[in-house]
CSV table of C-alpha atoms and ligand atoms in Angstrom, one decimal:
chain,number,residue,atom,x,y,z
A,8,MET,CA,7.7,20.8,3.6
A,9,LYS,CA,8.3,17.0,3.8
A,10,ARG,CA,9.1,16.3,0.3
A,11,LEU,CA,7.8,12.8,0.0
A,12,THR,CA,8.3,10.5,-2.7
A,13,LEU,CA,5.3,9.7,-5.2
A,14,LEU,CA,5.4,6.0,-4.7
A,15,ALA,CA,4.7,7.0,-0.5
A,16,SER,CA,2.5,9.4,-2.1
A,17,LEU,CA,0.7,7.1,-4.4
A,18,SER,CA,-0.2,5.0,-1.1
A,19,LEU,CA,-2.2,7.4,0.9
A,20,LEU,CA,-4.3,7.5,-2.5
A,21,LEU,CA,-4.4,3.2,-2.2
A,22,ALA,CA,-5.2,3.2,1.8
A,23,PRO,CA,-8.5,2.3,1.7
A,24,VAL,CA,-11.4,4.4,2.8
A,25,TRP,CA,-14.4,3.1,3.9
A,26,GLY,CA,-17.1,5.2,4.1
A,27,TRP,CA,-20.5,1.9,4.0
A,28,ALA,CA,-20.5,1.5,7.9
A,29,GLN,CA,-21.3,-1.6,7.3
A,30,SER,CA,-17.7,-2.8,6.4
A,31,THR,CA,-14.8,-3.4,8.6
A,32,HIS,CA,-11.1,-3.8,7.9
A,33,SER,CA,-8.3,-5.1,10.3
A,34,VAL,CA,-5.3,-5.1,10.5
A,35,PHE,CA,-2.8,-8.0,11.9
A,36,PHE,CA,0.7,-8.3,12.0
A,37,GLN,CA,0.9,-5.2,10.4
A,38,GLY,CA,4.3,-4.1,9.0
A,39,SER,CA,5.2,-7.6,9.0
A,40,ASP,CA,6.0,-9.6,6.1
A,41,TYR,CA,3.0,-11.7,7.1
A,42,GLU,CA,0.6,-8.4,7.3
A,43,LEU,CA,-2.9,-10.5,7.0
A,44,ASN,CA,-5.7,-7.7,6.1
A,45,ILE,CA,-9.3,-8.9,6.9
A,46,TYR,CA,-12.4,-7.7,5.5
A,47,ARG,CA,-16.2,-8.0,6.2
A,48,ILE,CA,-18.9,-7.1,4.4
A,49,LYS,CA,-21.7,-7.6,5.9
A,50,GLY,CA,-25.1,-6.9,4.1
A,51,ASP,CA,-28.1,-4.6,5.2
A,52,GLN,CA,-30.7,-7.7,5.7
A,53,PRO,CA,-29.3,-10.5,7.4
A,54,GLY,CA,-27.8,-13.8,5.4
A,55,LYS,CA,-24.9,-16.6,4.8
A,56,THR,CA,-21.4,-15.4,4.8
A,57,LEU,CA,-18.9,-16.6,2.3
A,58,LEU,CA,-15.2,-16.6,2.8
A,59,LEU,CA,-13.0,-15.5,-0.3
A,60,ILE,CA,-9.2,-16.5,0.5
A,61,GLY,CA,-6.8,-15.5,-2.2
A,62,GLY,CA,-3.1,-15.6,-2.2
A,63,ILE,CA,-2.1,-17.9,-0.2
A,64,GLN,CA,0.3,-19.0,-2.7
A,65,GLY,CA,2.5,-15.6,-4.1
A,66,ASP,CA,2.7,-16.1,-7.8
A,67,GLU,CA,-1.3,-16.6,-8.0
A,68,PRO,CA,-2.6,-12.8,-9.3
A,69,GLY,CA,-6.0,-14.1,-10.9
A,70,GLY,CA,-7.7,-15.1,-7.4
A,71,TYR,CA,-6.2,-12.3,-5.3
A,72,LEU,CA,-7.3,-9.0,-6.9
A,73,SER,CA,-10.3,-10.9,-8.4
A,74,ALA,CA,-10.5,-11.1,-3.9
A,75,ASP,CA,-9.3,-7.7,-3.8
A,76,MET,CA,-12.6,-6.5,-6.4
A,77,TYR,CA,-15.1,-7.5,-3.8
A,78,SER,CA,-13.3,-6.1,-0.6
A,79,GLU,CA,-14.1,-2.7,-2.0
A,80,ILE,CA,-18.9,-4.0,-2.8
A,81,ALA,CA,-21.4,-3.4,-0.7
A,82,LEU,CA,-24.7,-6.0,-0.2
A,83,GLU,CA,-27.8,-5.3,0.1
A,84,LYS,CA,-27.9,-9.0,1.7
A,85,GLY,CA,-25.5,-11.6,2.9
A,86,ASN,CA,-22.2,-11.4,4.3
A,87,LEU,CA,-18.3,-11.5,3.1
A,88,ILE,CA,-15.2,-11.9,4.8
A,89,ILE,CA,-12.2,-11.4,2.4
A,90,VAL,CA,-8.4,-11.7,2.5
A,91,PRO,CA,-7.2,-11.1,-0.5
A,92,ARG,CA,-4.0,-11.9,0.2
A,93,ALA,CA,-2.9,-14.1,2.7
A,94,ASN,CA,0.6,-15.0,2.1
A,95,LEU,CA,2.4,-11.0,1.9
A,96,LYS,CA,6.1,-12.2,1.5
A,97,SER,CA,5.2,-15.2,-1.5
A,98,ILE,CA,2.9,-12.1,-3.5
A,99,ILE,CA,5.5,-9.8,-3.0
A,100,LEU,CA,7.9,-11.6,-4.1
A,101,ASN,CA,5.5,-13.7,-6.6
A,102,SER,CA,7.2,-17.1,-5.5
A,103,ARG,CA,4.6,-19.8,-4.4
A,104,GLY,CA,5.4,-19.9,-0.6
A,105,ALA,CA,9.2,-17.8,0.2
A,106,ASP,CA,9.0,-20.0,3.7
A,107,GLY,CA,7.3,-22.8,2.1
A,108,ASP,CA,4.0,-23.9,0.5
A,109,MET,CA,1.0,-22.3,3.2
A,110,ASN,CA,-1.7,-24.5,1.9
A,111,ARG,CA,-0.4,-27.3,3.0
A,112,GLN,CA,0.1,-25.8,6.6
A,113,PHE,CA,-3.2,-26.9,7.9
A,114,HIS,CA,-3.0,-30.5,8.5
A,115,ASP,CA,-2.4,-31.2,12.5
A,116,ASN,CA,1.3,-31.4,13.2
A,117,PRO,CA,2.9,-28.5,11.5
A,118,ARG,CA,6.6,-28.0,11.6
A,119,PRO,CA,7.1,-24.4,13.5
A,120,ASN,CA,7.2,-22.0,10.8
A,121,PRO,CA,6.5,-18.7,10.4
A,122,MET,CA,3.3,-18.7,7.8
A,123,LEU,CA,1.0,-20.6,11.4
A,124,LYS,CA,0.2,-17.4,12.8
A,125,VAL,CA,-1.3,-16.3,9.1
A,126,VAL,CA,-2.9,-20.0,9.5
A,127,THR,CA,-4.3,-19.8,13.0
A,128,LYS,CA,-6.1,-16.5,12.0
A,129,LEU,CA,-7.5,-18.1,8.8
A,130,LYS,CA,-9.0,-20.6,10.9
A,131,GLU,CA,-10.8,-18.8,13.1
A,132,LEU,CA,-12.5,-17.4,9.7
A,133,MET,CA,-13.6,-20.3,8.3
A,134,GLY,CA,-15.7,-20.6,11.9
A,135,GLU,CA,-17.9,-17.5,10.7
A,136,ALA,CA,-18.6,-18.3,7.7
A,137,ASP,CA,-21.2,-20.8,5.8
A,138,LEU,CA,-18.9,-21.8,2.7
A,139,PHE,CA,-15.3,-21.5,1.6
A,140,LEU,CA,-13.9,-20.4,-1.6
A,141,HIS,CA,-10.3,-20.9,-2.0
A,142,LEU,CA,-8.5,-19.1,-5.4
A,143,HIS,CA,-5.9,-20.1,-7.0
A,144,ASP,CA,-4.3,-19.7,-10.6
A,145,GLY,CA,-2.9,-23.4,-12.2
A,146,TRP,CA,-1.0,-25.2,-14.9
A,147,GLY,CA,-2.8,-25.7,-17.9
A,148,PHE,CA,-6.9,-27.0,-18.2
A,149,HIS,CA,-8.2,-29.2,-16.5
A,150,ARG,CA,-10.3,-32.1,-18.2
A,151,PRO,CA,-11.9,-35.2,-17.2
A,152,THR,CA,-10.0,-37.1,-19.7
A,153,TRP,CA,-6.6,-37.1,-21.2
A,154,GLU,CA,-6.0,-34.7,-24.4
A,155,ASP,CA,-3.1,-33.5,-24.3
A,156,ALA,CA,0.2,-32.5,-21.2
A,157,LEU,CA,-2.1,-29.4,-21.0
A,158,HIS,CA,-5.2,-30.0,-21.2
A,159,ASN,CA,-6.2,-34.0,-18.7
A,160,PRO,CA,-7.1,-34.7,-14.7
A,161,LYS,CA,-4.1,-33.7,-13.5
A,162,ARG,CA,-3.8,-30.6,-14.3
A,163,TYR,CA,-5.7,-27.9,-12.6
A,164,GLY,CA,-5.7,-24.8,-14.4
A,165,GLN,CA,-10.0,-23.8,-15.2
A,166,SER,CA,-11.7,-25.8,-12.5
A,167,LEU,CA,-13.4,-26.0,-9.5
A,168,ILE,CA,-11.9,-28.6,-7.0
A,169,ALA,CA,-13.9,-30.3,-4.0
A,170,ASP,CA,-12.1,-32.7,-2.1
A,171,THR,CA,-15.6,-35.4,-2.1
A,172,GLU,CA,-18.2,-36.4,-4.4
A,173,GLU,CA,-20.4,-35.3,-1.0
A,174,TYR,CA,-18.4,-34.9,2.5
A,175,GLU,CA,-20.1,-36.6,6.1
A,176,CYS,CA,-19.5,-34.5,8.6
A,177,SER,CA,-19.0,-35.9,12.6
A,178,ASP,CA,-22.9,-34.5,13.2
A,179,GLY,CA,-23.6,-36.8,10.2
A,180,ARG,CA,-24.6,-33.1,8.1
A,181,ARG,CA,-24.2,-34.3,4.2
A,182,LEU,CA,-22.3,-31.3,2.1
A,183,LYS,CA,-23.4,-32.0,-1.4
A,184,LEU,CA,-20.1,-30.5,-3.4
A,185,GLY,CA,-20.1,-32.3,-6.4
A,186,GLU,CA,-23.4,-31.6,-6.6
A,187,MET,CA,-23.4,-28.2,-5.8
A,188,ALA,CA,-20.5,-27.6,-8.1
A,189,ARG,CA,-21.7,-29.2,-11.1
A,190,ARG,CA,-24.2,-27.0,-10.8
A,191,VAL,CA,-22.8,-23.5,-10.7
A,192,LEU,CA,-20.0,-24.2,-13.0
A,193,GLU,CA,-22.9,-25.3,-15.8
A,194,ARG,CA,-24.0,-21.1,-14.7
A,195,VAL,CA,-20.0,-20.3,-15.6
A,196,ASN,CA,-19.4,-21.2,-17.9
A,197,ARG,CA,-22.6,-19.9,-19.8
A,198,LYS,CA,-20.5,-16.9,-19.6
A,199,ILE,CA,-17.5,-18.3,-21.3
A,200,PRO,CA,-18.0,-17.6,-24.5
A,201,GLN,CA,-14.6,-19.4,-25.7
A,202,LYS,CA,-15.4,-23.6,-24.9
A,203,GLU,CA,-11.6,-24.5,-24.2
A,204,TYR,CA,-11.4,-22.2,-21.4
A,205,HIS,CA,-14.7,-23.4,-19.4
A,206,LEU,CA,-14.5,-24.5,-15.9
A,207,HIS,CA,-14.6,-28.6,-15.0
A,208,PHE,CA,-15.1,-29.8,-11.8
A,209,PHE,CA,-12.2,-31.6,-10.7
A,210,ASN,CA,-12.5,-34.0,-7.7
A,211,THR,CA,-9.2,-34.6,-5.5
A,212,ARG,CA,-10.9,-37.6,-3.9
A,213,THR,CA,-8.6,-36.4,-1.0
A,214,ASP,CA,-9.5,-38.5,1.4
A,215,ASP,CA,-9.4,-41.9,-0.6
A,216,PRO,CA,-6.4,-43.8,-0.4
A,217,SER,CA,-5.5,-43.8,-3.5
A,218,THR,CA,-5.8,-40.3,-3.9
A,219,PRO,CA,-3.4,-39.7,-6.3
A,220,PHE,CA,-3.7,-36.2,-5.0
A,221,PRO,CA,-3.0,-37.8,-0.5
A,222,ALA,CA,-1.2,-33.7,-0.4
A,223,MET,CA,-4.8,-32.6,-0.2
A,224,ARG,CA,-4.9,-33.4,2.8
A,225,LYS,CA,-2.8,-30.8,4.1
A,226,THR,CA,-5.0,-27.9,2.4
A,227,ALA,CA,-7.4,-25.2,3.9
A,228,THR,CA,-10.4,-27.0,2.4
A,229,TRP,CA,-9.3,-30.0,3.7
A,230,TYR,CA,-9.7,-28.3,6.8
A,231,ALA,CA,-12.4,-26.5,6.8
A,232,LEU,CA,-14.6,-29.4,5.3
A,233,ARG,CA,-12.4,-31.9,8.1
A,234,GLN,CA,-12.8,-29.7,11.3
A,235,HIS,CA,-15.9,-26.7,10.4
A,236,CYS,CA,-18.2,-28.6,8.3
A,237,LEU,CA,-17.6,-25.7,5.8
A,238,PRO,CA,-18.4,-26.6,2.7
A,239,ALA,CA,-15.2,-25.6,1.2
A,240,PHE,CA,-13.6,-25.3,-3.1
A,241,GLY,CA,-10.7,-24.7,-4.7
A,242,VAL,CA,-11.3,-22.5,-7.3
A,243,GLU,CA,-8.9,-22.4,-10.2
A,244,ALA,CA,-8.0,-20.0,-12.8
A,245,SER,CA,-5.5,-21.1,-15.0
A,246,LYS,CA,-1.9,-19.6,-15.4
A,247,ASN,CA,-2.2,-20.5,-19.3
A,248,LEU,CA,-4.7,-17.9,-20.0
A,249,PRO,CA,-3.6,-14.8,-22.2
A,250,SER,CA,-4.3,-12.0,-19.9
A,251,LEU,CA,-4.8,-11.4,-15.9
A,252,GLU,CA,-8.2,-9.9,-17.1
A,253,LEU,CA,-9.8,-13.0,-18.0
A,254,LYS,CA,-8.0,-14.5,-14.5
A,255,VAL,CA,-9.9,-12.5,-12.9
A,256,LEU,CA,-13.0,-12.0,-14.5
A,257,HIS,CA,-13.2,-16.3,-14.8
A,258,HIS,CA,-12.9,-16.3,-10.5
A,259,ASN,CA,-15.8,-13.4,-10.9
A,260,LEU,CA,-18.0,-15.7,-12.6
A,261,VAL,CA,-17.3,-18.5,-10.4
A,262,ILE,CA,-17.8,-15.8,-7.2
A,263,ASN,CA,-21.1,-14.7,-7.9
A,264,GLU,CA,-22.6,-18.2,-8.8
A,265,PHE,CA,-22.0,-19.1,-5.5
A,266,MET,CA,-23.2,-16.1,-4.0
A,267,ARG,CA,-26.5,-16.7,-5.8
A,268,GLU,CA,-26.0,-19.8,-4.3
A,269,LEU,CA,-26.1,-18.6,-1.1
A,270,ASP,CA,-28.3,-15.4,-2.2
A,271,ILE,CA,-26.0,-13.5,-0.8
A,272,VAL,CA,-26.8,-10.2,-2.8
A,273,PRO,CA,-24.8,-7.0,-3.7
A,274,MET,CA,-25.9,-4.1,-4.1
A,275,THR,CA,-25.0,-1.8,-7.3
A,276,PRO,CA,-23.9,1.0,-7.2
A,277,LYS,CA,-22.4,1.2,-4.0
A,278,VAL,CA,-23.8,3.4,-2.1
A,279,LEU,CA,-21.0,6.0,-0.9
A,280,VAL,CA,-20.8,9.6,0.5
A,281,GLN,CA,-17.4,9.8,1.7
A,282,SER,CA,-16.4,13.4,3.4
A,283,PRO,CA,-13.4,14.8,0.8
A,284,ARG,CA,-10.7,14.9,1.7
A,285,ILE,CA,-7.3,15.8,-0.5
A,286,GLU,CA,-4.2,13.6,0.3
A,287,PHE,CA,-1.3,16.2,-1.2
A,288,ILE,CA,-1.2,18.3,-4.3
A,289,GLU,CA,1.9,17.9,-7.0
A,290,ILE,CA,2.2,21.3,-8.0
A,291,ASP,CA,5.3,22.2,-11.1
A,292,VAL,CA,7.8,25.8,-9.1
A,293,ASN,CA,9.3,26.6,-12.5
A,294,GLY,CA,8.8,23.5,-14.2
A,295,THR,CA,9.8,21.3,-11.4
A,296,PRO,CA,7.4,19.1,-9.3
A,297,MET,CA,7.2,19.2,-5.8
A,298,ILE,CA,4.3,17.1,-3.1
A,299,VAL,CA,2.0,20.0,-0.5
A,300,ARG,CA,0.2,19.1,1.8
A,301,PRO,CA,-3.3,21.2,2.0
A,302,GLY,CA,-2.7,23.9,4.4
A,303,GLU,CA,0.7,24.2,4.4
A,304,PRO,CA,1.8,27.3,2.6
A,305,LEU,CA,4.2,27.6,-0.9
A,306,THR,CA,6.5,30.5,-0.4
A,307,LEU,CA,8.0,31.8,-3.8
A,308,LYS,CA,10.2,33.9,-5.0
A,309,ARG,CA,8.1,36.9,-7.9
A,310,GLY,CA,8.1,35.8,-11.5
A,311,ASP,CA,7.6,32.3,-10.5
A,312,THR,CA,5.4,30.3,-12.4
A,313,ILE,CA,2.9,27.5,-11.1
A,314,THR,CA,1.2,25.0,-12.3
A,315,VAL,CA,-1.0,22.6,-10.2
A,316,ASN,CA,-0.4,19.3,-11.9
A,317,LYS,CA,-2.2,17.2,-9.8
A,318,ILE,CA,-4.6,16.8,-6.6
A,319,ALA,CA,-5.2,13.6,-4.6
A,320,ALA,CA,-8.2,13.2,-3.3
A,321,ASN,CA,-10.3,10.4,-1.3
A,322,SER,CA,-13.0,10.5,-3.8
A,323,PRO,CA,-11.8,11.8,-7.7
A,324,ARG,CA,-14.3,13.2,-9.0
A,325,GLY,CA,-15.6,16.4,-8.8
A,326,ILE,CA,-12.5,18.1,-7.5
A,327,SER,CA,-10.4,21.3,-8.2
A,328,CYS,CA,-9.0,24.4,-7.6
A,329,ASP,CA,-8.7,27.7,-9.1
A,330,VAL,CA,-5.6,30.5,-8.4
A,331,GLU,CA,-6.9,33.1,-6.5
A,332,GLY,CA,-6.4,36.7,-9.4
A,333,LYS,CA,-5.7,33.6,-12.0
A,334,GLY,CA,-7.5,32.1,-14.3
A,335,ASP,CA,-11.3,31.5,-13.9
A,336,LEU,CA,-12.8,28.4,-11.2
A,337,ASN,CA,-11.3,25.4,-13.2
A,338,ASP,CA,-7.2,25.7,-13.2
A,339,LEU,CA,-6.3,22.3,-13.1
A,340,GLY,CA,-2.7,22.1,-15.1
A,341,ASN,CA,-2.7,26.1,-16.6
A,342,THR,CA,0.5,27.9,-16.0
A,343,PHE,CA,0.8,31.1,-13.8
A,344,THR,CA,3.4,33.3,-12.9
A,345,ILE,CA,3.3,34.5,-10.1
A,346,ASP,CA,3.4,38.0,-9.1
A,347,ARG,CA,1.9,38.5,-5.9
A,348,SER,CA,0.9,36.3,-3.0
A,349,THR,CA,-2.4,34.5,-3.3
A,350,ASP,CA,-4.4,30.9,-2.8
A,351,ILE,CA,-5.4,28.1,-3.9
A,352,VAL,CA,-8.5,27.1,-3.0
A,353,PHE,CA,-9.6,23.7,-3.8
A,354,ARG,CA,-13.4,22.5,-4.0
A,355,LYS,CA,-14.9,19.1,-4.5
A,356,GLU,CA,-18.4,20.4,-6.0
A,357,SER,CA,-19.1,23.9,-4.5
A,358,LYS,CA,-17.0,23.3,-1.3
A,359,VAL,CA,-13.7,24.8,-0.1
A,360,ILE,CA,-12.3,22.0,0.8
A,361,ALA,CA,-8.2,22.7,1.1
A,362,LYS,CA,-6.1,26.2,0.5
A,363,VAL,CA,-2.7,26.0,-0.7
A,364,HIS,CA,-1.2,30.1,0.3
A,365,LEU,CA,1.6,31.4,-2.3
A,366,GLU,CA,3.4,33.4,-0.3
A,367,LEU,CA,6.4,35.3,-2.3
A,368,GLY,CA,9.3,35.9,-0.4
A,369,ARG,CA,12.7,36.3,-0.4
A,370,HIS,CA,13.2,34.1,2.6
A,371,LEU,CA,12.6,30.4,1.4
A,372,GLY,CA,11.1,29.0,4.0
A,373,ARG,CA,11.2,25.4,2.5
A,374,TYR,CA,13.6,23.6,-0.4
A,375,ILE,CA,12.5,23.8,-3.4
A,376,PRO,CA,14.8,21.4,-5.6
A,377,GLY,CA,17.0,23.7,-8.1
A,378,ARG,CA,17.4,26.7,-5.6
A,379,THR,CA,17.7,25.3,-2.8
A,380,ARG,CA,20.9,25.4,-0.3
A,381,VAL,CA,23.4,23.1,0.4
A,382,PHE,CA,25.7,22.9,3.5
A,383,VAL,CA,29.2,20.7,4.1
A,384,VAL,CA,30.0,19.2,6.7
A,385,GLU,CA,32.7,16.5,8.2
A,386,VAL,CA,30.9,14.7,11.2
A,387,ASN,CA,33.7,13.0,13.1
A,388,GLY,CA,35.5,12.4,10.1
A,389,HIS,CA,32.8,11.2,7.9
A,390,ARG,CA,31.6,14.0,5.1
A,391,ARG,CA,27.5,14.6,4.9
A,392,LEU,CA,25.1,17.0,2.7
A,393,LEU,CA,22.7,19.6,4.4
A,394,LEU,CA,19.4,21.4,3.0
A,395,ASP,CA,17.9,25.0,4.2
A,396,GLY,CA,16.3,24.4,7.5
A,397,GLU,CA,17.6,20.9,8.0
A,398,VAL,CA,18.3,20.3,11.9
A,399,LEU,CA,22.0,18.6,12.6
A,400,GLU,CA,21.7,16.2,15.2
A,401,LEU,CA,24.7,15.4,17.1
A,402,THR,CA,26.1,14.3,21.0
A,403,PRO,CA,28.7,15.5,22.9
A,404,ASP,CA,30.9,13.6,21.8
A,405,ASP,CA,31.1,14.3,18.2
A,406,THR,CA,33.1,16.2,16.2
A,407,LEU,CA,32.0,18.7,13.6
A,408,ARG,CA,33.6,20.7,11.0
A,409,LEU,CA,32.2,23.4,9.0
A,410,LEU,CA,33.4,23.4,4.6
A,411,ALA,CA,31.8,24.4,2.3
A,412,SER,CA,28.3,25.4,1.1
A,413,PHE,CA,26.7,27.1,-1.6
A,414,SER,CA,23.3,27.2,-3.5
A,415,ASP,CA,21.9,27.5,-7.2
A,416,GLY,CA,23.1,30.8,-7.5
A,417,ASN,CA,26.2,30.7,-6.1
A,418,ASN,CA,28.1,27.2,-6.2
A,419,THR,CA,32.1,29.1,-7.0
A,420,VAL,CA,33.1,30.6,-3.6
A,421,SER,CA,31.3,29.0,-0.2
A,422,PRO,CA,29.9,32.5,1.7
A,423,ARG,CA,31.2,32.8,6.1
A,424,LEU,CA,29.7,29.9,7.7
A,425,ASN,CA,28.9,31.1,11.4
A,426,PHE,CA,28.1,28.8,13.9
A,427,LYS,CA,26.7,30.9,16.6
A,428,GLY,CA,27.3,30.5,20.1
A,429,TRP,CA,30.6,28.6,19.1
A,430,VAL,CA,33.9,30.5,19.2
A,431,PRO,CA,37.8,29.5,18.4
A,432,LYS,CA,39.3,28.7,21.3
A,433,GLY,CA,42.6,31.3,21.8
A,434,MET,CA,41.2,33.3,18.8
A,435,ARG,CA,39.7,36.3,17.6
A,436,ASN,CA,36.0,35.5,16.5
A,437,ARG,CA,36.0,36.7,12.4
A,438,GLY,CA,32.8,35.3,12.4
A,439,ASP,CA,34.3,32.6,10.1
A,440,ASP,CA,34.2,28.9,11.6
A,441,ARG,CA,34.9,27.1,8.4
A,442,ASN,CA,37.7,24.5,8.4
A,443,PHE,CA,37.9,24.1,12.7
A,444,ARG,CA,37.5,21.1,14.1
A,445,ILE,CA,34.9,21.5,16.5
A,446,ALA,CA,34.5,19.4,19.4
A,447,LEU,CA,30.5,19.8,20.2
A,448,SER,CA,31.8,19.8,24.2
A,449,ASP,CA,33.4,22.4,23.9
A,450,PRO,CA,31.1,25.2,25.7
A,451,LEU,CA,28.9,27.5,23.7
A,452,GLN,CA,27.0,29.4,24.6
A,453,LYS,CA,23.2,29.6,25.2
A,454,LYS,CA,22.1,33.2,24.1
A,455,TYR,CA,23.3,32.5,20.3
A,456,SER,CA,20.1,29.5,20.4
A,457,MET,CA,17.2,29.3,18.7
A,458,ASN,CA,15.5,31.4,21.7
A,459,GLY,CA,17.6,31.3,24.0
A,460,GLN,CA,17.0,27.6,25.6
A,461,GLY,CA,20.1,25.9,24.6
A,462,GLU,CA,18.8,24.0,22.7
A,463,LEU,CA,19.5,24.0,19.1
A,464,TYR,CA,22.2,26.2,17.2
A,465,PRO,CA,21.9,27.8,14.2
A,466,VAL,CA,24.5,27.3,11.7
A,467,VAL,CA,24.6,30.7,9.6
A,468,ALA,CA,25.8,31.2,6.1
A,469,GLU,CA,26.3,35.3,5.6
A,470,GLY,CA,26.8,37.1,2.5
A,471,PRO,CA,29.7,39.6,2.1
A,472,SER,CA,27.0,42.1,3.8
A,473,GLY,CA,26.7,40.2,6.8
A,474,ARG,CA,23.4,38.7,5.3
A,475,LYS,CA,21.9,35.9,5.9
A,476,LEU,CA,21.7,33.3,2.9
A,477,GLY,CA,20.7,30.3,5.1
A,478,GLN,CA,20.5,28.4,7.7
A,479,PHE,CA,20.8,24.5,9.3
A,480,LEU,CA,20.9,23.6,13.1
A,481,VAL,CA,22.8,21.6,15.2
A,482,ARG,CA,21.0,20.0,18.6
A,483,ILE,CA,23.2,18.1,20.6
A,484,SER,CA,21.7,15.5,22.3
A,485,PRO,CA,22.7,13.7,25.5
A,486,ARG,CA,24.8,10.4,24.8
B,514,ZN,ZN1,-2.5,-22.3,-5.7
């Protein structure tokens, strides 16, 4: 059995499961600090496409958590393209910009830096969209006139930002950004009962030589206008709102109203019939939690108690487990003493989707915390611990010294340790190879290797009567 950390196990659960045929999820730069996840949701009926980008600055969770929610919806009409986390590295570090501000890289000559590959992708997405919302959390509360240090025209929070009242594209199209923003805000603010949290329109007059905000010329929205004639707005929740939920909610309200503007219609509830799948099961054995994958057997001793604590499935509802011969149909959370081999059967509604066989035996086929055998060895003078059944990878250059072995049942006297196939030079072989310096370049007797194949050699812990207590395996690969 593979023991997974709970965190790693949970991440399996969080991986999106796309039952909706119209949705796609693409990953770029996977496994890197700038991994980029793009979700495309296509409605049943054709329509306009809204691009949502969140998390370009890593310390603005209202924006990226709002975008997250849209990456799982379904649409009756129109389309969404969602980049919840444009700047993963900065999000992990909860920093505005770990390698600089990604939202200042959309001008013509940015200096080479690791963010530009992401910026290039975001620019490409703009070419697919009819409208672009850039989701941010900003400080304070934007107001058209000065009220105090937190409420004034230079504050970004609780605003809907356009670079200009009206933009004329090179082909002559005129984008009436201010008009659209005010229309949307009128509807958004009706849904916000606290007047002090109402959003205000914020025109940064990006192209005006006298603008107090010339840095906006390096941002994504200004790029979208100039290069793609794409109506683009910054949505700013305030970092000073009393809760994260409120930040996310205000982003959602703005996105919903822009969807209405574009006649993009969500489908509620999303129709999603997934084929059920269990990722892993957490079973307490004598009170110690263990992670078991479906189909893996679990070896127990007579009288062990088990409790199925948690079933991690792609769809959490309608899942049950039945320890056969014990309890009733639904045994989740119940503790049983196991006195014979049996199965745990897992169902989604009436359908059996997985089984775990409980095998009673003396020989433990797996690592059970608190009951395992540990081997203490030295490899090239460095101490190492190995668990029962583990494989120690060595080369002919290495030297090995077997020191001791112990288990939960006996940790005072080490049993004999017998390296099968190895014989100490010039001595009678007593079957106890502890404390010898074993050079792995020494010839080994192949017939003692696993299946006689000369690949894996067992090192066996033997009790007084020669009874095998456990073993680890040595694999010698060419250097
Ligand atoms: Zn921001």
